[in-house]
């Protein structure tokens, strides 16, 4: 099948030293992985990892929660490199497809790459099987794709927020995959957790949920040095995701100083 | 120095402590060896254990200093600041709140510990870090403050107390002493009630002032009068501020406090804010929990609220959320119609 052979070509080379045939790579229940191109391109732990140039940390605040109006995801926009604000306007919430959004935490480069890989794999699944993979399936897929890198310096902590089933999953490069109603990830997450615990319940309106999410990120950026600048808010419903205009938290802090 | 005489420190005593084989035993027995005076006062319990070294006898012995920093007792398990304590200032005084869980690694060693200790009638200290070290240093601080009061016939200010504590802890910097205390107190000038009146006057003024910036300036400009909150830590930090939270649960408490804290809170609001902050922290932090202790320090002294179990608070919170949800859904349904 010409289409199948085209789909099995890997456009991206990951610099692997010894490409190994796919079937032995990942013990996975999903049949698509055994025939797809992905396992051949994954380097194994035996290859030389690139040493990190500076100590990294999960310097961020991202959060996501479920409520009656769908799923709300929020994050700050500061990318830090151990003391330097490398980018004050980075995107930590990356859309994967029209009804799935992922928040990222950990190493920005790793997160961006794995999000793209995940989008590609989900699109391939959709083309092959004629239906979209559920959020739970997407989380499992990401988790299995990250598994060969366990023990290396890969650092990805993502929250997948999707409408297929209205689910929220936390996937991490050390192998964790958790389903839940409320997650916050990153160095600013404890600060956000308190505010979310106070206010989040099922029956919130969209406006209330947005203001709680913004307040939580704001409180975290107030106390955490590695979070700051602006806040991004994404709202996922049955119609897809919508993004609020990015708001600079400087105005919020000016208002609270004046109070 | 009078204190040295009271403690019985004499230079030649150190020669008797060179014998290392029994020094650990003596350390535990808390007795001087070969002291001529009749009283056996356990003074050297605060000196760290030292091995056989040649002391330079010419060095003036300070009662608080370690002799040989390279030898310290190894910890039996990894300690952490497993606690949530907080303190903040508002117009009605200083609130100090803490949870009551003492953890040792993953074990809840004691679910009902007192992390807030009164030092004197107008000073209360919250402790975090190693439980044993905190208890010891609190007792030392109580003793030193009392000695100061007896000698100089006036009470040491809160800032002076913080400085004293910081200097006492300084020789142990670099050792395993782990103490993080927040001193919450009310300073009284010699004209006691006058001080409270001053702060009331300033608070009245701030009500009339148009912008909020002025109020914060006037109430923080109280150098030796009124509510004081100072954080002292065994690393050497000594910080004065208006809100502090210490421990593993502190980030959770900070965001709750930052959201609602202001100078103009009423006493009831301040107490419920402190309780809410500790509750949120104990909900998320594994090393904090059980009950919450609350102290309020005013010009009249400290007062303690009855210890509250946070289990009840959790169930009340769940009920409140369920009720809100029910009323919310009925509202939505009526709107739809």
XYZ file of C-alpha atoms in Angstrom:
596
model
C 0.000 0.000 0.000
C 1.556 3.235 -1.116
C -0.095 5.268 1.595
C 1.060 2.880 4.285
C 4.625 2.981 3.029
C 4.528 6.778 2.974
C 3.201 6.873 6.496
C 5.965 4.601 7.684
C 8.749 6.945 6.616
C 10.227 8.968 9.427
C 10.776 12.562 8.362
C 12.744 13.434 11.468
C 15.988 11.710 12.339
C 16.701 11.812 16.037
C 20.394 11.161 15.690
C 20.246 7.583 16.781
C 23.402 5.567 16.383
C 21.933 2.136 15.774
C 18.425 2.129 14.396
C 16.715 -1.045 15.583
C 13.692 -2.688 13.964
C 10.440 -1.546 15.428
C 8.759 -4.630 16.822
C 11.097 -5.193 19.731
C 11.273 -1.596 20.806
C 8.264 -0.948 22.980
C 6.070 -3.527 24.642
C 2.801 -1.841 23.884
C -0.726 -3.056 23.545
C -1.527 -0.641 20.802
C -0.932 -2.231 17.439
C -0.191 1.016 15.713
C 3.175 1.318 17.396
C 4.498 -1.985 16.141
C 3.915 -1.024 12.549
C 4.508 2.687 12.718
C 7.747 4.459 12.138
C 8.189 5.821 15.589
C 10.059 3.089 17.501
C 12.894 2.983 14.986
C 13.648 6.582 15.611
C 13.902 6.405 19.373
C 17.421 6.365 20.715
C 17.999 4.010 23.560
C 19.470 4.700 26.928
C 22.773 3.207 25.866
C 23.536 6.089 23.515
C 25.425 9.056 24.884
C 23.121 11.631 26.445
C 23.976 15.247 25.857
C 24.997 16.774 29.188
C 22.833 19.626 30.350
C 24.649 22.940 30.019
C 23.151 24.348 33.214
C 20.953 23.003 35.995
C 17.335 23.027 34.965
C 14.298 23.099 37.143
C 10.579 22.914 36.595
C 10.464 26.663 36.718
C 6.884 27.268 35.895
C 3.308 27.332 37.082
C 0.743 25.445 35.062
C -2.637 24.237 36.159
C -5.725 22.561 34.784
C -9.061 21.541 36.233
C -12.404 20.083 35.222
C -15.704 21.794 35.809
C -19.173 21.730 34.385
C -18.222 23.990 31.492
C -15.372 21.798 30.280
C -11.697 21.918 31.101
C -9.735 25.018 31.952
C -5.973 25.185 31.546
C -3.796 28.098 32.624
C -0.083 28.757 32.746
C 2.404 31.571 33.196
C 4.704 32.582 30.346
C 8.162 32.826 31.849
C 10.952 30.576 30.588
C 13.879 30.605 32.956
C 17.401 29.223 32.692
C 18.653 29.004 36.266
C 18.368 32.665 37.103
C 17.966 34.245 33.691
C 14.533 34.869 32.273
C 15.249 33.428 28.868
C 11.883 34.345 27.440
C 9.137 36.341 29.124
C 6.554 35.430 26.543
C 6.771 31.730 25.943
C 3.850 29.443 25.305
C 3.442 26.750 27.866
C 0.067 25.524 26.719
C 0.336 23.896 23.328
C -2.676 22.739 21.388
C -2.351 19.179 20.158
C -5.484 19.013 18.118
C -8.753 20.843 18.035
C -10.064 19.214 21.194
C -6.875 18.470 23.091
C -4.477 20.838 24.703
C -1.375 20.085 26.725
C 0.324 22.153 29.367
C 4.075 21.772 29.564
C 6.528 21.871 32.381
C 10.121 20.739 32.669
C 12.553 21.349 29.851
C 10.963 23.587 27.240
C 12.808 21.977 24.363
C 11.797 18.475 25.372
C 8.211 19.498 25.915
C 7.912 21.236 22.558
C 9.372 18.248 20.750
C 7.220 15.677 22.473
C 4.098 17.699 21.920
C 4.832 17.719 18.196
C 5.496 14.008 18.220
C 2.261 13.421 20.066
C 0.276 15.571 17.628
C 1.745 13.657 14.749
C 0.967 10.293 16.272
C -2.580 11.280 17.101
C -3.125 12.503 13.570
C -1.766 9.262 12.203
C -4.094 7.328 14.451
C -7.007 9.381 13.260
C -6.130 8.755 9.627
C -5.662 5.035 10.109
C -8.646 4.273 12.283
C -11.103 6.910 11.209
C -11.739 8.184 14.720
C -9.945 10.321 17.228
C -8.010 8.795 20.070
C -9.477 9.562 23.480
C -7.588 11.688 25.978
C -6.911 8.607 28.026
C -5.452 6.903 24.984
C -3.361 9.938 24.126
C -1.986 9.978 27.658
C -1.142 6.317 27.465
C 0.519 6.833 24.111
C 2.659 9.679 25.383
C 3.577 7.735 28.464
C 4.673 4.722 26.444
C 6.633 6.881 24.048
C 8.486 8.485 26.933
C 9.207 5.227 28.658
C 12.468 4.315 26.841
C 13.909 7.581 28.065
C 13.307 6.858 31.714
C 16.568 7.367 33.555
C 17.953 9.802 31.027
C 17.851 13.525 31.479
C 14.624 13.977 29.591
C 12.263 16.077 31.626
C 8.673 16.435 30.527
C 5.701 16.928 32.813
C 2.557 17.527 30.812
C -1.117 17.780 31.623
C -3.341 16.663 28.786
C -6.689 18.409 28.831
C -9.209 17.061 26.395
C -12.859 16.999 25.676
C -13.126 13.404 24.522
C -14.589 12.188 27.739
C -13.815 15.537 29.415
C -10.709 14.139 30.972
C -7.582 15.444 32.542
C -4.379 13.440 32.634
C -0.962 14.172 34.069
C 1.913 12.493 32.231
C 5.495 12.754 33.352
C 8.767 11.545 31.889
C 9.520 9.408 34.926
C 6.555 7.254 34.037
C 3.699 8.747 36.049
C 0.320 8.817 34.399
C -2.524 10.018 36.590
C -6.120 10.868 35.951
C -7.657 13.566 38.038
C -9.900 16.568 38.325
C -7.299 19.127 39.285
C -3.577 19.333 38.605
C -0.940 21.946 39.023
C 2.638 21.358 37.908
C 5.869 23.230 38.398
C 7.771 25.220 40.976
C 4.825 27.505 41.515
C 2.343 24.688 41.919
C 2.014 24.695 45.741
C 1.045 28.339 45.643
C -1.550 27.619 42.995
C -2.891 24.527 44.731
C -4.155 26.414 47.790
C -6.119 28.886 45.728
C -7.541 26.126 43.561
C -8.505 24.004 46.560
C -10.378 26.959 47.963
C -12.388 27.774 44.901
C -12.682 24.937 42.430
C -15.874 22.933 42.362
C -17.909 21.346 39.649
C -20.617 23.985 39.443
C -18.501 26.985 38.478
C -19.443 29.234 35.597
C -16.856 29.898 32.916
C -16.221 33.411 34.193
C -15.727 32.213 37.775
C -13.428 29.406 36.684
C -11.344 31.792 34.596
C -10.954 34.205 37.461
C -9.952 31.456 39.872
C -7.371 30.142 37.416
C -5.968 33.614 36.878
C -5.828 34.296 40.601
C -4.046 31.009 41.216
C -1.381 31.724 38.588
C -1.031 35.258 39.866
C -0.465 34.110 43.448
C 2.145 31.670 42.249
C 3.967 34.257 40.191
C 3.897 36.612 43.174
C 5.844 34.233 45.383
C 7.760 32.032 42.968
C 10.772 33.559 41.295
C 10.651 31.233 38.311
C 7.073 32.052 37.316
C 5.888 35.348 36.045
C 5.146 37.768 33.276
C 1.782 36.888 31.696
C -0.916 34.271 32.042
C -2.388 32.148 29.261
C -5.811 30.638 29.708
C -7.316 27.981 27.464
C -10.862 26.690 27.752
C -11.776 23.358 26.180
C -15.374 22.471 25.430
C -17.207 20.140 23.101
C -16.683 22.672 20.355
C -12.920 22.703 20.770
C -10.464 24.908 22.575
C -10.597 28.660 22.851
C -7.855 30.891 24.055
C -8.251 33.982 26.119
C -6.206 37.025 25.303
C -2.922 36.890 27.112
C -2.997 39.113 30.184
C -0.033 40.768 31.711
C 0.079 40.177 35.435
C 1.764 43.508 36.054
C -1.640 45.178 36.104
C -2.932 42.622 38.574
C -0.040 43.236 40.912
C -0.465 47.008 40.684
C -4.093 46.618 41.661
C -3.259 44.472 44.643
C -0.532 46.853 45.844
C -3.002 49.700 45.814
C -5.513 47.749 47.898
C 31.056 38.199 82.300
C 28.411 37.455 84.877
C 26.853 34.759 82.745
C 30.095 32.852 82.550
C 30.329 32.857 86.309
C 26.781 31.651 86.622
C 27.475 28.898 84.148
C 30.684 27.972 85.875
C 32.883 28.212 82.830
C 36.549 28.267 83.696
C 39.405 27.791 81.335
C 41.055 24.938 83.107
C 37.913 22.861 82.992
C 38.441 22.024 79.365
C 41.462 19.945 80.137
C 39.257 17.435 81.894
C 37.089 17.049 78.836
C 39.915 15.866 76.645
C 39.207 12.287 77.526
C 37.142 11.166 74.569
C 36.306 7.673 75.641
C 33.918 8.838 78.278
C 32.985 12.194 76.795
C 29.839 10.871 75.150
C 28.748 9.370 78.416
C 29.332 12.660 80.192
C 27.483 14.465 77.464
C 24.463 12.365 78.190
C 24.811 12.694 81.937
C 24.949 16.461 81.670
C 27.396 16.902 84.476
C 30.666 18.704 84.812
C 33.585 16.511 85.496
C 35.931 17.629 88.232
C 34.277 20.924 88.982
C 35.213 22.373 92.307
C 31.962 24.110 93.040
C 29.346 22.061 94.732
C 26.430 22.748 92.464
C 26.069 20.515 89.442
C 24.382 22.725 86.895
C 23.891 21.157 83.505
C 25.312 23.908 81.317
C 27.145 22.206 78.583
C 24.180 20.454 77.090
C 24.257 23.093 74.369
C 27.846 22.520 73.430
C 28.222 20.126 70.562
C 30.123 16.938 71.060
C 33.809 17.262 70.328
C 36.604 14.805 69.992
C 40.094 14.926 71.427
C 41.796 18.013 70.132
C 44.240 20.460 71.512
C 42.227 23.373 72.676
C 43.886 26.694 72.559
C 43.391 27.531 76.175
C 44.188 31.172 75.580
C 40.987 31.557 73.612
C 38.242 33.129 75.693
C 35.676 30.455 76.181
C 32.268 31.475 74.954
C 29.508 29.440 76.491
C 27.795 28.841 73.207
C 30.542 28.001 70.789
C 31.493 24.637 69.411
C 35.090 23.692 69.924
C 35.678 21.514 66.963
C 33.364 21.931 64.060
C 34.472 18.918 62.111
C 32.810 16.402 64.387
C 29.050 16.369 64.562
C 26.611 13.678 65.495
C 25.219 11.972 62.424
C 21.492 12.201 61.897
C 19.679 8.878 62.228
C 17.244 9.711 59.407
C 16.829 12.586 56.982
C 15.115 15.527 58.631
C 13.079 18.117 56.838
C 11.218 21.230 57.839
C 8.053 19.177 57.925
C 5.656 21.714 59.221
C 3.480 24.694 58.466
C 3.834 27.707 60.685
C 2.849 31.228 59.900
C 2.697 34.637 61.494
C 1.355 37.971 60.347
C 0.726 41.453 61.646
C -2.539 43.302 61.434
C -4.202 46.175 63.234
C -5.251 44.016 66.163
C -1.822 42.579 66.905
C 0.130 39.577 65.721
C -1.313 36.211 64.835
C 0.819 33.092 65.080
C -0.555 29.804 63.775
C 0.923 26.355 63.248
C -0.053 22.777 62.664
C 0.739 20.129 65.261
C 2.328 17.278 63.385
C 5.892 16.167 64.131
C 7.223 13.931 61.371
C 10.363 11.823 61.310
C 10.961 10.798 57.721
C 7.654 9.264 56.751
C 6.384 8.537 60.227
C 4.104 10.876 62.113
C 6.109 10.832 65.284
C 3.636 12.906 67.241
C 0.277 14.275 66.097
C -0.081 16.752 68.929
C 3.054 18.777 69.306
C 3.263 22.408 70.426
C 5.034 24.384 67.769
C 4.187 27.747 69.260
C 5.797 28.519 72.586
C 5.346 31.621 74.688
C 8.619 33.223 75.702
C 7.188 35.880 77.930
C 3.825 37.511 78.312
C 4.148 39.508 75.088
C 6.274 37.258 72.907
C 5.455 33.999 71.284
C 7.747 32.010 69.012
C 6.800 29.524 66.278
C 9.314 26.835 65.549
C 10.263 24.888 62.473
C 13.146 22.630 61.589
C 14.480 20.023 63.921
C 12.071 19.558 66.817
C 14.752 18.871 69.374
C 16.853 21.853 68.365
C 13.854 24.153 68.451
C 12.754 23.040 71.897
C 16.257 23.526 73.232
C 16.765 26.930 71.733
C 13.403 28.113 72.910
C 14.369 27.210 76.465
C 17.703 28.944 76.096
C 15.969 32.014 74.754
C 13.474 32.059 77.625
C 16.317 31.861 80.074
C 18.351 34.591 78.438
C 15.403 36.951 78.208
C 14.606 36.391 81.843
C 18.209 36.993 82.855
C 18.251 40.207 80.856
C 15.082 41.362 82.539
C 16.483 40.647 85.989
C 19.744 42.418 85.303
C 18.520 45.500 83.488
C 15.068 45.867 85.031
C 13.375 46.212 81.681
C 12.284 43.809 79.046
C 14.361 43.347 75.933
C 12.618 44.512 72.779
C 11.557 41.969 70.158
C 14.249 43.179 67.806
C 16.820 42.837 70.557
C 15.563 39.345 71.290
C 15.907 38.424 67.643
C 19.423 39.804 67.547
C 20.367 37.911 70.684
C 18.997 34.680 69.301
C 20.744 35.218 66.009
C 24.084 35.820 67.688
C 23.621 32.782 69.920
C 22.984 30.624 66.887
C 25.833 32.012 64.862
C 28.621 29.762 66.182
C 26.606 26.780 65.045
C 26.410 27.914 61.460
C 27.625 25.095 59.275
C 26.731 22.385 61.767
C 23.581 20.338 61.673
C 21.608 22.661 63.908
C 18.397 23.371 62.084
C 16.205 26.003 63.661
C 13.834 28.439 61.988
C 11.909 30.541 64.481
C 9.451 33.346 63.963
C 9.269 35.732 66.887
C 5.785 37.215 67.145
C 5.400 39.798 69.798
C 4.216 43.135 70.993
C 6.771 45.702 72.071
C 5.807 47.941 74.914
C 7.607 51.150 75.582
C 7.896 52.257 79.189
C 4.666 54.143 78.732
C 2.818 50.959 77.987
C -0.728 52.001 77.086
C 0.660 55.016 75.202
C 2.154 52.744 72.631
C -1.089 51.010 71.884
C -2.777 54.373 71.560
C -0.188 55.523 69.039
C -0.879 52.624 66.794
C -4.610 53.214 67.114
C -4.119 56.827 66.110
C -2.178 55.844 63.052
C -4.821 53.340 62.098
C -7.497 56.006 62.415
C -5.491 58.251 60.172
C -5.140 55.575 57.557
C -8.884 55.163 57.318
C -9.150 58.732 56.101
C -6.209 58.602 53.768
C -7.133 58.237 50.112
C -4.459 55.911 48.837
C -3.522 52.608 50.362
C 0.196 53.240 50.177
C 0.253 55.625 53.089
C -1.343 53.182 55.500
C 1.293 50.553 54.960
C 4.035 53.098 55.498
C 2.702 54.376 58.785
C 2.098 51.051 60.395
C 5.421 49.606 59.426
C 7.235 52.631 60.823
C 6.956 51.347 64.379
C 10.531 50.776 65.418
C 10.156 49.772 69.021
C 6.484 49.861 69.599
C 3.516 47.747 68.704
C 3.363 44.422 66.890
C 6.607 42.938 65.617
C 7.314 39.897 63.507
C 10.878 38.720 63.033
C 12.157 35.544 61.417
C 15.395 34.062 62.766
C 17.049 31.040 61.256
C 20.107 28.974 62.103
C 21.669 29.890 58.748
C 22.025 33.376 60.141
C 19.036 35.077 58.539
C 17.233 37.649 60.619
C 14.371 39.312 58.815
C 11.672 41.663 59.964
C 8.439 41.585 58.072
C 4.683 41.623 58.080
C 3.961 38.073 57.051
C 6.081 34.955 57.321
C 5.345 31.324 56.744
C 7.932 28.654 57.394
C 8.140 24.980 56.626
C 7.260 22.488 53.943
C 3.665 23.680 53.906
C 4.595 27.336 53.631
C 3.973 27.850 49.886
C 0.431 26.612 50.313
C -0.117 28.975 53.200
C 1.540 31.930 51.476
C -0.872 32.079 48.585
C -3.894 31.995 50.862
C -2.411 34.725 53.048
C -1.299 36.922 50.150
C -4.775 36.873 48.716
C -6.640 38.177 51.715
C -4.141 39.753 54.077
C -4.470 43.429 54.846
C -3.799 45.677 57.786
C -7.463 46.389 58.385
C -8.659 42.886 59.126
C -10.855 42.430 62.140
C -9.736 40.000 64.807
C -12.237 37.395 63.680
C -11.253 37.701 60.033
C -7.571 37.426 60.871
C -8.115 34.302 62.935
C -10.193 32.650 60.263
C -7.629 33.592 57.603
C -4.822 32.037 59.621
C -6.855 28.916 60.181
C -7.746 28.663 56.506
C -4.106 29.056 55.485
C -2.949 26.283 57.812
C -5.840 24.111 56.706
C -4.985 24.460 53.017
C -1.356 23.689 53.730
C -2.148 20.602 55.780
C -4.509 19.444 53.041
C -1.763 19.366 50.417
C 1.417 18.874 52.391
C 2.033 15.401 53.726
C 4.251 16.584 56.548
C 1.697 18.964 58.052
C -1.551 18.016 59.618
C -3.624 17.010 62.584
C -4.578 20.162 64.485
C -4.062 23.881 64.283
C -2.789 26.081 67.103
C -3.539 29.764 67.051
C -2.058 32.497 69.237
C -2.969 36.153 69.187
C -0.543 38.675 70.705
C -1.919 42.077 71.599
C -0.897 44.895 73.871
C -2.391 42.939 76.737
C -0.295 39.862 76.078
C -0.759 36.592 74.281
C -3.934 34.565 74.203
C -4.359 31.097 72.827
C -7.289 29.716 70.945
C -8.469 26.227 71.706
C -6.698 23.708 69.522
C -8.879 22.669 66.586
C -8.817 19.394 64.727
C -8.506 20.015 61.016
C -10.496 16.908 60.244
C -13.625 18.805 61.261
C -12.527 21.744 59.132
C -12.170 19.453 56.138
C -15.683 18.046 56.536
C -17.101 21.526 57.006
C -15.324 22.630 53.840
C -16.770 19.704 51.913
C -20.250 20.522 53.156
C -19.875 24.144 52.236
C -18.825 23.199 48.723
C -21.683 20.745 48.357
C -24.157 23.385 49.513
C -22.760 25.980 47.164
C -22.961 23.528 44.332
C -26.580 22.750 45.074
C -27.568 26.379 45.260
C -25.554 27.042 42.099
C -27.357 24.377 40.099
C -30.773 25.548 41.256
C -29.834 29.042 40.140
C -28.784 27.794 36.733
C -32.035 25.915 36.331
C -34.155 28.915 37.221
C -32.214 31.052 34.768
C -32.804 28.603 31.991
C -36.529 28.760 32.557
